[in-house]
Amino acid sequence: MIRFNAKLLASASALVAVALISGGTAAAADKIVFRSADTHVDGYPTVEAVKYMSEELSKASNGRLSIKVFPASQLGEEKDTIEQTQLGVLDFNRVNLVPLNNIIPLTQIPSLPFLFKSTEQAQRVLDGPIGQEILDSFAEKNLIGLAFYDSGARSFYNMKHPIKTPEDMKGMKIRVQQSDLMVGMIKALGANPTPMPFGEVYGALQTGAIDGAENNWPSYYSTRHFEVAKYYSLSQHLMVPEVLMMSKKSWDKLSKDDQKLVRDAAKKSVQKMHELWAAQEKIAHEAVVKGGSQINEVDKQPFMDAMKPVYDQYVTDKKMKDMVERIRAAK
Ligand code: GTR
């Protein structure tokens, strides 16, 4: 958090200028520019959604509160930035739910393979009471869960051959996000899981350290993974959302009124994210096809059948079991 105090301002004319440019309405001494991390490059929907949130927050607070987004893992890979957010070194963070799996048990639920019937159903569930319960559970770990963002569906891609059945994955080295649940998922399919940070995947594909990975269209495209791993097989095994969260330390420093402004601006950015996401999925899909990706349909049933041990191992307590049932029953 960058706080501009009156003393500093008196000696730093540049900062006075900042206060004036932004309309001069907020008392300079109250101005706060929060810092937010994102692993994605500038222009990616998640980055743009948080920038939009910053604009909304700034408007609602007469220029007093805003967020500076640091894209492209400038502040570290997701696992590190999550720790920084817990410690209050970082104010905001936009990550995928999966890297939170080992820290916040309920985040494992929407990260379960083949749990949701469609991305629309996932969105309805996450916008409702179940989603809120999951976000509320962040507080125990010094985080404030603010909103879920779209992430579409993740499918497998690799450099060897199209994946049509789990047998096609036997022995393949597949990169996953850093989560025990994901390691379990790949093992259950008979492949070799390699957990690693997002930023290392391109190099690992190039050197052959891994054979493939899995992600949605926009990430497959923005990372240029499609250039090295051209077989994209529509397994759509995961529909895990992105999440925007705040450090509880930064949150606790805000007044109740400012906390409400933050929540409201986050909510507004969800709508913006829907639009940005729909557009980017289309652009990314078209671009990878044009770039030579070979896309194949997958009969999902054998993949689903292979997931039973994963559910047995990771959906352990009653609360989790109930939540899985509620999601399965949800429209
Ligand atoms: C993307 C997600 C990122 C990151 C990445 C990964 O879909 O938006 O936050 O988690 O996947 O695979 O590491």
GROMACS .gro file of N, CA, C and O and ligand atoms in nm, residues 38-40 44 46 77-78 94-99 150-151 154 157 175-178 196-199 201 214-216 219 240 242 277, ligand 1:
model
  145
   38ASP      N    1  -0.071  -0.992  -1.075
   38ASP     CA    2  -0.134  -1.084  -1.171
   38ASP      C    3  -0.024  -1.154  -1.248
   38ASP      O    4   0.074  -1.091  -1.287
   39THR      N    5  -0.042  -1.284  -1.269
   39THR     CA    6   0.059  -1.359  -1.345
   39THR      C    7   0.047  -1.332  -1.495
   39THR      O    8   0.143  -1.351  -1.571
   40HIS      N    9  -0.071  -1.286  -1.537
   40HIS     CA   10  -0.094  -1.266  -1.681
   40HIS      C   11  -0.035  -1.134  -1.732
   40HIS      O   12  -0.018  -1.039  -1.656
   44TYR      N   13  -0.452  -0.898  -2.076
   44TYR     CA   14  -0.529  -1.020  -2.049
   44TYR      C   15  -0.653  -0.980  -1.967
   44TYR      O   16  -0.647  -0.885  -1.888
   46THR      N   17  -0.811  -1.070  -1.699
   46THR     CA   18  -0.804  -1.052  -1.553
   46THR      C   19  -0.734  -0.920  -1.517
   46THR      O   20  -0.775  -0.851  -1.424
   77GLU      N   21   0.553  -1.540  -0.889
   77GLU     CA   22   0.456  -1.639  -0.938
   77GLU      C   23   0.343  -1.652  -0.835
   77GLU      O   24   0.359  -1.609  -0.720
   78GLU      N   25   0.233  -1.716  -0.873
   78GLU     CA   26   0.113  -1.714  -0.789
   78GLU      C   27   0.138  -1.761  -0.644
   78GLU      O   28   0.090  -1.700  -0.550
   94ARG      N   29  -0.485  -1.120  -0.789
   94ARG     CA   30  -0.577  -1.195  -0.875
   94ARG      C   31  -0.506  -1.324  -0.910
   94ARG      O   32  -0.403  -1.321  -0.977
   95VAL      N   33  -0.559  -1.436  -0.863
   95VAL     CA   34  -0.499  -1.566  -0.892
   95VAL      C   35  -0.607  -1.663  -0.935
   95VAL      O   36  -0.726  -1.635  -0.924
   96ASN      N   37  -0.564  -1.780  -0.980
   96ASN     CA   38  -0.658  -1.887  -1.005
   96ASN      C   39  -0.684  -1.954  -0.869
   96ASN      O   40  -0.603  -1.944  -0.778
   97LEU      N   41  -0.798  -2.024  -0.859
   97LEU     CA   42  -0.832  -2.086  -0.731
   97LEU      C   43  -0.737  -2.203  -0.697
   97LEU      O   44  -0.714  -2.231  -0.579
   98VAL      N   45  -0.683  -2.268  -0.799
   98VAL     CA   46  -0.604  -2.389  -0.775
   98VAL      C   47  -0.479  -2.366  -0.686
   98VAL      O   48  -0.456  -2.444  -0.594
   99PRO      N   49  -0.401  -2.261  -0.710
   99PRO     CA   50  -0.284  -2.242  -0.622
   99PRO      C   51  -0.322  -2.214  -0.476
   99PRO      O   52  -0.234  -2.209  -0.390
  150ASP      N   53  -1.428  -1.516  -1.446
  150ASP     CA   54  -1.436  -1.626  -1.545
  150ASP      C   55  -1.300  -1.684  -1.577
  150ASP      O   56  -1.199  -1.613  -1.581
  151SER      N   57  -1.301  -1.815  -1.606
  151SER     CA   58  -1.180  -1.877  -1.655
  151SER      C   59  -1.211  -1.988  -1.755
  151SER      O   60  -1.123  -2.064  -1.795
  154ARG      N   61  -1.067  -2.578  -1.878
  154ARG     CA   62  -0.928  -2.618  -1.908
  154ARG      C   63  -0.926  -2.752  -1.980
  154ARG      O   64  -1.001  -2.843  -1.945
  157TYR      N   65  -0.322  -3.013  -2.347
  157TYR     CA   66  -0.251  -2.995  -2.473
  157TYR      C   67  -0.111  -3.052  -2.459
  157TYR      O   68  -0.055  -3.055  -2.350
  175ARG      N   69   0.242  -3.085  -1.702
  175ARG     CA   70   0.254  -2.978  -1.603
  175ARG      C   71   0.117  -2.946  -1.543
  175ARG      O   72   0.018  -2.939  -1.615
  176VAL      N   73   0.116  -2.929  -1.411
  176VAL     CA   74  -0.005  -2.881  -1.344
  176VAL      C   75   0.030  -2.763  -1.254
  176VAL      O   76   0.147  -2.740  -1.223
  177GLN      N   77  -0.072  -2.690  -1.214
  177GLN     CA   78  -0.053  -2.582  -1.116
  177GLN      C   79  -0.011  -2.646  -0.983
  177GLN      O   80  -0.032  -2.766  -0.962
  178GLN      N   81   0.044  -2.563  -0.894
  178GLN     CA   82   0.099  -2.619  -0.770
  178GLN      C   83  -0.010  -2.649  -0.667
  178GLN      O   84  -0.045  -2.565  -0.586
  196MET      N   85   0.444  -2.697  -1.149
  196MET     CA   86   0.543  -2.589  -1.169
  196MET      C   87   0.472  -2.456  -1.191
  196MET      O   88   0.357  -2.454  -1.233
  197PRO      N   89   0.540  -2.345  -1.163
  197PRO     CA   90   0.478  -2.214  -1.183
  197PRO      C   91   0.449  -2.189  -1.332
  197PRO      O   92   0.520  -2.240  -1.419
  198PHE      N   93   0.349  -2.109  -1.354
  198PHE     CA   94   0.300  -2.076  -1.488
  198PHE      C   95   0.414  -2.027  -1.580
  198PHE      O   96   0.428  -2.071  -1.693
  199GLY      N   97   0.496  -1.939  -1.527
  199GLY     CA   98   0.600  -1.876  -1.608
  199GLY      C   99   0.709  -1.969  -1.656
  199GLY      O  100   0.788  -1.934  -1.743
  201VAL      N  101   0.646  -2.280  -1.778
  201VAL     CA  102   0.591  -2.386  -1.864
  201VAL      C  103   0.646  -2.378  -2.008
  201VAL      O  104   0.682  -2.479  -2.067
  214GLU      N  105  -0.215  -2.810  -1.933
  214GLU     CA  106  -0.359  -2.795  -1.955
  214GLU      C  107  -0.398  -2.653  -1.920
  214GLU      O  108  -0.343  -2.595  -1.827
  215ASN      N  109  -0.485  -2.596  -1.999
  215ASN     CA  110  -0.532  -2.460  -1.971
  215ASN      C  111  -0.650  -2.425  -2.063
  215ASN      O  112  -0.689  -2.504  -2.150
  216ASN      N  113  -0.705  -2.307  -2.039
  216ASN     CA  114  -0.816  -2.256  -2.122
  216ASN      C  115  -0.761  -2.193  -2.250
  216ASN      O  116  -0.640  -2.173  -2.263
  219SER      N  117  -0.529  -1.863  -2.211
  219SER     CA  118  -0.394  -1.883  -2.157
  219SER      C  119  -0.307  -1.961  -2.254
  219SER      O  120  -0.187  -1.934  -2.268
  240VAL      N  121  -1.240  -2.423  -1.320
  240VAL     CA  122  -1.200  -2.353  -1.196
  240VAL      C  123  -1.199  -2.203  -1.221
  240VAL      O  124  -1.135  -2.158  -1.316
  242GLU      N  125  -1.117  -1.791  -1.156
  242GLU     CA  126  -1.013  -1.704  -1.103
  242GLU      C  127  -1.073  -1.638  -0.980
  242GLU      O  128  -1.196  -1.635  -0.963
  277TRP      N  129  -1.393  -1.159  -2.104
  277TRP     CA  130  -1.364  -1.301  -2.118
  277TRP      C  131  -1.427  -1.359  -2.245
  277TRP      O  132  -1.360  -1.429  -2.323
  332GTR     C1  133  -0.450  -1.962  -1.594
  332GTR     C2  134  -0.485  -1.873  -1.476
  332GTR     C3  135  -0.360  -1.824  -1.409
  332GTR     C4  136  -0.266  -1.940  -1.374
  332GTR     C5  137  -0.248  -2.031  -1.492
  332GTR     C6  138  -0.167  -2.155  -1.461
  332GTR     O1  139  -0.568  -2.010  -1.654
  332GTR     O2  140  -0.558  -1.762  -1.522
  332GTR     O3  141  -0.395  -1.748  -1.298
  332GTR     O4  142  -0.313  -2.008  -1.262
  332GTR     O5  143  -0.371  -2.071  -1.549
  332GTR     O6  144  -0.194  -2.257  -1.522
  332GTR     O7  145  -0.076  -2.147  -1.378
   0.00000   0.00000   0.00000
